[in-house]
Amino acid sequence: MGKPLPYEIWEKPATSCIIGLCSAIWFYIQKKNIGYSNVGLSYDTAVEGHYWRIITSALSHISVLHLVFNMSALWSLGIIEQLGHMGLGLEYYLHYSLVLVVLSGMLVLGMYHVLIQKFKIDYFRRVTAVGYSCVVFGWMTILSVKQPSSKLDLFGFLSLPISFAPFESLIFTSIIVPQASFLGHLSGIICGYSIAWGLIHGMNNYWAVSMLGWIMLVLIFSLKKSGTYDFSFLEIESVTDPSMPSVRFISSGNDRTLQMSTLPEVSTDTV
């Protein structure tokens, strides 16, 4: 007999919060009738400057089956929070969940870019990815390297050896859900191996907070610049060099202006 649910939630606080957040977002999406095009990540939207979609696409689910599969797998993977004695644990889980969200999103965009620009497959311009699958596949991969004896439980009755779970799940989801993003899942696996093998390492609280700060900054500016959300306290204006923006923060009192302008050009002659 398993442990009581409240006790498991206590043992997996970060996992429980992420599942709660993704479920709440799914409920909001259903209530407001929001579609893939509103929150998903695609090559064309990224080119247009919608960088905020790297975050919203990871936390959003349109299909309830997609949500249940991802959250069921994530709940099983929450064991990582309890493996502090193996160099994993809660902090490791939080730090690298952040890395997986951003890095897997950037990697899948890079794959789309190669397929579109190099191989002229324009189909991938319109492919829109949503869901926490990239992160789930990343953690499957990390756990398969760090603790290959573990098992991945899905839907409460399906159990897979974790050592094969990333590729088994990759094939399983491609068959059961044909519209699932194969490249998105593959990017999570690649990022997972990069972390597990130490190619990406060194995350600590300082770097995690710094990374989170930059993410929030890019999120706000891309929302503003793309016209998706109008932050009344923020204006972006062009200056002498159109490629350099000036940023003005508007307050109820005196205006505060932070302007970035180009340095005067210095002419150099070569003899």
Short mmCIF file of C-alpha atoms in Angstrom, two decimals:
data_model
loop_
_atom_site.label_atom_id
_atom_site.label_comp_id
_atom_site.label_asym_id
_atom_site.label_seq_id
_atom_site.Cartn_x
_atom_site.Cartn_y
_atom_site.Cartn_z
CA MET A 1 0.00 0.00 0.00
CA GLY A 2 1.34 3.40 -0.96
CA LYS A 3 1.93 6.36 1.31
CA PRO A 4 -0.94 8.79 2.06
CA LEU A 5 -1.24 11.53 -0.56
CA PRO A 6 -0.58 14.43 1.88
CA TYR A 7 2.64 12.74 2.94
CA GLU A 8 3.77 12.30 -0.68
CA ILE A 9 2.95 15.95 -1.41
CA TRP A 10 5.09 16.90 1.59
CA GLU A 11 7.96 14.80 0.20
CA LYS A 12 7.63 16.28 -3.31
CA PRO A 13 6.89 19.99 -2.74
CA ALA A 14 8.36 21.31 -6.01
CA THR A 15 6.73 18.59 -8.12
CA SER A 16 3.39 19.17 -6.40
CA CYS A 17 3.58 22.92 -7.04
CA ILE A 18 4.44 22.44 -10.74
CA ILE A 19 1.57 19.96 -11.17
CA GLY A 20 -0.79 22.38 -9.44
CA LEU A 21 0.40 25.27 -11.63
CA CYS A 22 0.08 23.34 -14.90
CA SER A 23 -3.36 22.06 -13.89
CA ALA A 24 -4.55 25.57 -13.00
CA ILE A 25 -3.27 26.91 -16.34
CA TRP A 26 -5.03 24.06 -18.16
CA PHE A 27 -8.29 24.92 -16.38
CA TYR A 28 -7.88 28.61 -17.30
CA ILE A 29 -7.15 27.71 -20.95
CA GLN A 30 -10.29 25.59 -21.12
CA LYS A 31 -12.43 28.24 -19.47
CA LYS A 32 -11.19 31.02 -21.76
CA ASN A 33 -11.16 28.78 -24.87
CA ILE A 34 -7.49 29.53 -25.55
CA GLY A 35 -5.84 27.62 -28.42
CA TYR A 36 -2.39 26.48 -29.48
CA SER A 37 -1.75 29.67 -31.43
CA ASN A 38 -2.20 31.82 -28.32
CA VAL A 39 0.32 30.15 -26.02
CA GLY A 40 2.34 27.69 -28.15
CA LEU A 41 5.89 28.04 -29.44
CA SER A 42 6.60 27.93 -33.17
CA TYR A 43 9.47 29.05 -35.39
CA ASP A 44 7.51 31.91 -36.93
CA THR A 45 6.37 33.31 -33.59
CA ALA A 46 9.94 33.15 -32.27
CA VAL A 47 11.20 35.04 -35.32
CA GLU A 48 8.55 37.67 -34.62
CA GLY A 49 10.00 38.20 -31.14
CA HIS A 50 7.50 36.21 -29.06
CA TYR A 51 10.23 34.85 -26.79
CA TRP A 52 7.78 34.67 -23.89
CA ARG A 53 6.26 31.63 -25.57
CA ILE A 54 9.23 29.50 -24.47
CA ILE A 55 7.78 29.77 -20.96
CA THR A 56 4.04 29.75 -21.71
CA SER A 57 4.32 26.81 -24.10
CA ALA A 58 6.09 24.70 -21.47
CA LEU A 59 3.43 25.31 -18.80
CA SER A 60 0.37 25.07 -21.07
CA HIS A 61 -1.61 22.01 -22.12
CA ILE A 62 -4.61 21.99 -24.43
CA SER A 63 -5.57 18.30 -24.34
CA VAL A 64 -6.53 16.73 -21.00
CA LEU A 65 -4.82 13.48 -22.10
CA HIS A 66 -1.59 15.42 -22.67
CA LEU A 67 -1.89 17.01 -19.23
CA VAL A 68 -2.59 13.70 -17.48
CA PHE A 69 0.31 11.91 -19.21
CA ASN A 70 2.82 14.65 -18.40
CA MET A 71 1.69 15.17 -14.81
CA SER A 72 1.51 11.43 -14.12
CA ALA A 73 5.09 11.00 -15.35
CA LEU A 74 6.24 14.11 -13.48
CA TRP A 75 4.70 12.83 -10.23
CA SER A 76 6.68 9.60 -10.58
CA LEU A 77 9.86 11.56 -11.37
CA GLY A 78 9.37 13.64 -8.20
CA ILE A 79 11.46 11.01 -6.44
CA ILE A 80 14.42 13.12 -7.59
CA GLU A 81 13.57 15.59 -4.81
CA GLN A 82 14.28 12.85 -2.26
CA LEU A 83 17.68 11.85 -3.66
CA GLY A 84 19.83 14.50 -2.03
CA HIS A 85 22.28 11.81 -0.92
CA MET A 86 22.99 11.11 -4.62
CA GLY A 87 23.73 14.73 -5.47
CA LEU A 88 20.17 15.40 -6.62
CA GLY A 89 17.49 16.66 -4.21
CA LEU A 90 15.12 19.64 -4.09
CA GLU A 91 17.58 22.40 -5.05
CA TYR A 92 19.01 20.37 -7.93
CA TYR A 93 15.47 19.67 -9.13
CA LEU A 94 14.47 23.36 -9.08
CA HIS A 95 17.70 24.59 -10.67
CA TYR A 96 17.70 22.18 -13.57
CA SER A 97 13.95 22.30 -14.16
CA LEU A 98 14.54 25.97 -14.99
CA VAL A 99 17.44 25.03 -17.26
CA LEU A 100 15.38 22.34 -19.02
CA VAL A 101 12.45 24.70 -19.69
CA VAL A 102 14.66 27.32 -21.37
CA LEU A 103 17.30 25.12 -23.00
CA SER A 104 14.91 22.56 -24.49
CA GLY A 105 12.78 25.37 -25.94
CA MET A 106 15.83 27.00 -27.52
CA LEU A 107 17.10 23.65 -28.82
CA VAL A 108 13.83 22.77 -30.53
CA LEU A 109 13.83 26.20 -32.19
CA GLY A 110 17.38 25.52 -33.35
CA MET A 111 16.25 22.21 -34.86
CA TYR A 112 13.39 23.96 -36.65
CA HIS A 113 15.85 26.56 -37.97
CA VAL A 114 18.14 23.90 -39.47
CA LEU A 115 15.23 22.00 -41.03
CA ILE A 116 13.72 25.18 -42.50
CA GLN A 117 16.85 27.03 -43.62
CA LYS A 118 19.15 24.14 -44.51
CA PHE A 119 16.72 21.50 -45.74
CA LYS A 120 13.95 23.88 -46.91
CA ILE A 121 11.19 22.02 -45.00
CA ASP A 122 8.75 24.88 -44.48
CA TYR A 123 6.31 22.60 -42.67
CA PHE A 124 8.21 23.24 -39.44
CA ARG A 125 7.40 26.95 -39.60
CA ARG A 126 3.84 26.12 -38.60
CA VAL A 127 4.51 23.41 -36.01
CA THR A 128 3.37 24.74 -32.63
CA ALA A 129 4.62 23.06 -29.47
CA VAL A 130 2.92 23.13 -26.07
CA GLY A 131 3.31 21.11 -22.89
CA TYR A 132 5.76 20.23 -20.13
CA SER A 133 6.92 17.18 -22.10
CA CYS A 134 10.40 18.55 -22.83
CA VAL A 135 11.11 18.87 -19.11
CA VAL A 136 9.52 15.50 -18.32
CA PHE A 137 11.67 13.76 -20.94
CA GLY A 138 14.70 15.61 -19.63
CA TRP A 139 14.15 14.33 -16.09
CA MET A 140 13.43 10.80 -17.35
CA THR A 141 16.83 10.88 -19.02
CA ILE A 142 18.66 12.31 -16.00
CA LEU A 143 17.15 9.70 -13.68
CA SER A 144 17.94 6.90 -16.15
CA VAL A 145 21.62 7.87 -15.89
CA LYS A 146 21.74 8.67 -12.17
CA GLN A 147 19.56 5.82 -10.90
CA PRO A 148 18.99 3.25 -13.69
CA SER A 149 17.31 0.80 -11.30
CA SER A 150 14.28 3.08 -10.84
CA LYS A 151 10.92 2.61 -12.53
CA LEU A 152 8.61 5.18 -14.11
CA ASP A 153 4.94 4.81 -13.16
CA LEU A 154 2.35 6.15 -15.59
CA PHE A 155 -1.38 6.53 -14.90
CA GLY A 156 -0.95 4.54 -11.67
CA PHE A 157 -0.75 1.13 -13.36
CA LEU A 158 1.85 1.23 -16.17
CA SER A 159 5.43 0.79 -14.97
CA LEU A 160 8.48 1.21 -17.22
CA PRO A 161 12.16 0.58 -16.41
CA ILE A 162 13.63 4.06 -16.17
CA SER A 163 16.74 3.06 -18.14
CA PHE A 164 14.58 2.68 -21.27
CA ALA A 165 11.77 5.09 -20.35
CA PRO A 166 12.93 8.13 -22.38
CA PHE A 167 12.95 6.29 -25.72
CA GLU A 168 10.04 3.99 -24.86
CA SER A 169 7.95 7.07 -24.00
CA LEU A 170 9.17 8.84 -27.13
CA ILE A 171 7.85 5.98 -29.29
CA PHE A 172 4.72 5.49 -27.16
CA THR A 173 3.62 9.14 -27.36
CA SER A 174 4.37 9.30 -31.10
CA ILE A 175 1.99 6.34 -31.66
CA ILE A 176 -0.75 7.23 -29.16
CA VAL A 177 -0.65 11.00 -29.80
CA PRO A 178 0.54 11.48 -33.43
CA GLN A 179 0.40 15.26 -33.15
CA ALA A 180 2.87 15.19 -30.24
CA SER A 181 6.10 17.06 -30.93
CA PHE A 182 8.75 14.40 -31.63
CA LEU A 183 11.48 17.04 -31.86
CA GLY A 184 10.30 18.67 -28.66
CA HIS A 185 10.55 15.38 -26.76
CA LEU A 186 13.90 14.63 -28.40
CA SER A 187 15.25 18.03 -27.34
CA GLY A 188 14.32 17.18 -23.74
CA ILE A 189 16.23 13.88 -23.99
CA ILE A 190 19.30 15.62 -25.44
CA CYS A 191 19.25 18.28 -22.71
CA GLY A 192 18.76 15.56 -20.09
CA TYR A 193 21.84 13.66 -21.20
CA SER A 194 23.83 16.92 -21.33
CA ILE A 195 22.98 17.57 -17.68
CA ALA A 196 23.38 13.97 -16.48
CA TRP A 197 26.79 13.59 -18.12
CA GLY A 198 28.01 16.90 -16.69
CA LEU A 199 28.20 18.79 -19.98
CA ILE A 200 25.88 21.33 -18.39
CA HIS A 201 26.69 21.83 -14.73
CA GLY A 202 27.49 24.39 -12.04
CA MET A 203 23.97 25.60 -11.29
CA ASN A 204 23.53 26.98 -7.77
CA ASN A 205 21.18 29.41 -6.05
CA TYR A 206 23.07 32.46 -7.37
CA TRP A 207 22.95 31.34 -11.00
CA ALA A 208 19.37 30.14 -10.67
CA VAL A 209 18.18 33.51 -9.31
CA SER A 210 20.23 35.37 -11.95
CA MET A 211 18.78 33.19 -14.71
CA LEU A 212 15.27 33.69 -13.37
CA GLY A 213 15.82 37.46 -13.34
CA TRP A 214 16.95 37.49 -16.98
CA ILE A 215 14.01 35.28 -17.93
CA MET A 216 11.58 37.72 -16.32
CA LEU A 217 13.28 40.67 -18.05
CA VAL A 218 13.14 39.02 -21.50
CA LEU A 219 9.57 37.91 -20.80
CA ILE A 220 8.37 41.44 -20.03
CA PHE A 221 10.21 43.10 -22.92
CA SER A 222 9.12 40.50 -25.49
CA LEU A 223 5.49 40.75 -24.32
CA LYS A 224 5.69 44.53 -24.67
CA LYS A 225 7.60 44.63 -27.96
CA SER A 226 5.40 42.01 -29.64
CA GLY A 227 2.28 43.91 -28.61
CA THR A 228 0.92 40.92 -26.71
CA TYR A 229 0.59 42.80 -23.45
CA ASP A 230 0.78 46.54 -22.88
CA PHE A 231 2.77 47.32 -19.75
CA SER A 232 1.72 50.91 -19.00
CA PHE A 233 4.89 51.61 -17.00
CA LEU A 234 7.20 50.68 -19.88
CA GLU A 235 7.86 52.26 -23.26
CA ILE A 236 10.31 51.18 -25.94
CA GLU A 237 11.41 53.88 -28.36
CA SER A 238 13.87 53.99 -31.24
CA VAL A 239 16.91 56.29 -31.08
CA THR A 240 19.51 57.39 -33.61
CA ASP A 241 20.49 53.80 -34.26
CA PRO A 242 17.21 51.92 -34.89
CA SER A 243 18.77 48.71 -33.63
CA MET A 244 19.29 50.20 -30.18
CA PRO A 245 16.20 50.75 -28.01
CA SER A 246 15.70 53.34 -25.30
CA VAL A 247 13.69 52.29 -22.30
CA ARG A 248 11.55 54.75 -20.37
CA PHE A 249 9.92 53.93 -17.09
CA ILE A 250 6.88 56.12 -16.51
CA SER A 251 5.81 57.01 -12.99
CA SER A 252 3.08 59.24 -11.69
CA GLY A 253 5.62 61.92 -10.82
CA ASN A 254 8.67 62.85 -12.86
CA ASP A 255 9.51 60.67 -15.83
CA ARG A 256 12.57 58.54 -15.47
CA THR A 257 14.36 57.83 -18.72
CA LEU A 258 17.11 55.31 -19.38
CA GLN A 259 18.38 55.81 -22.90
CA MET A 260 21.00 53.74 -24.67
CA SER A 261 22.58 55.57 -27.58
CA THR A 262 25.39 54.65 -29.92
CA LEU A 263 28.92 55.91 -29.40
CA PRO A 264 30.27 58.33 -32.03
CA GLU A 265 32.07 56.55 -34.81
CA VAL A 266 35.84 56.86 -34.93
CA SER A 267 37.39 56.92 -38.38
CA THR A 268 40.58 54.89 -38.78
CA ASP A 269 42.85 54.86 -41.81
CA THR A 270 45.14 51.98 -42.60
CA VAL A 271 48.44 52.79 -44.27
#
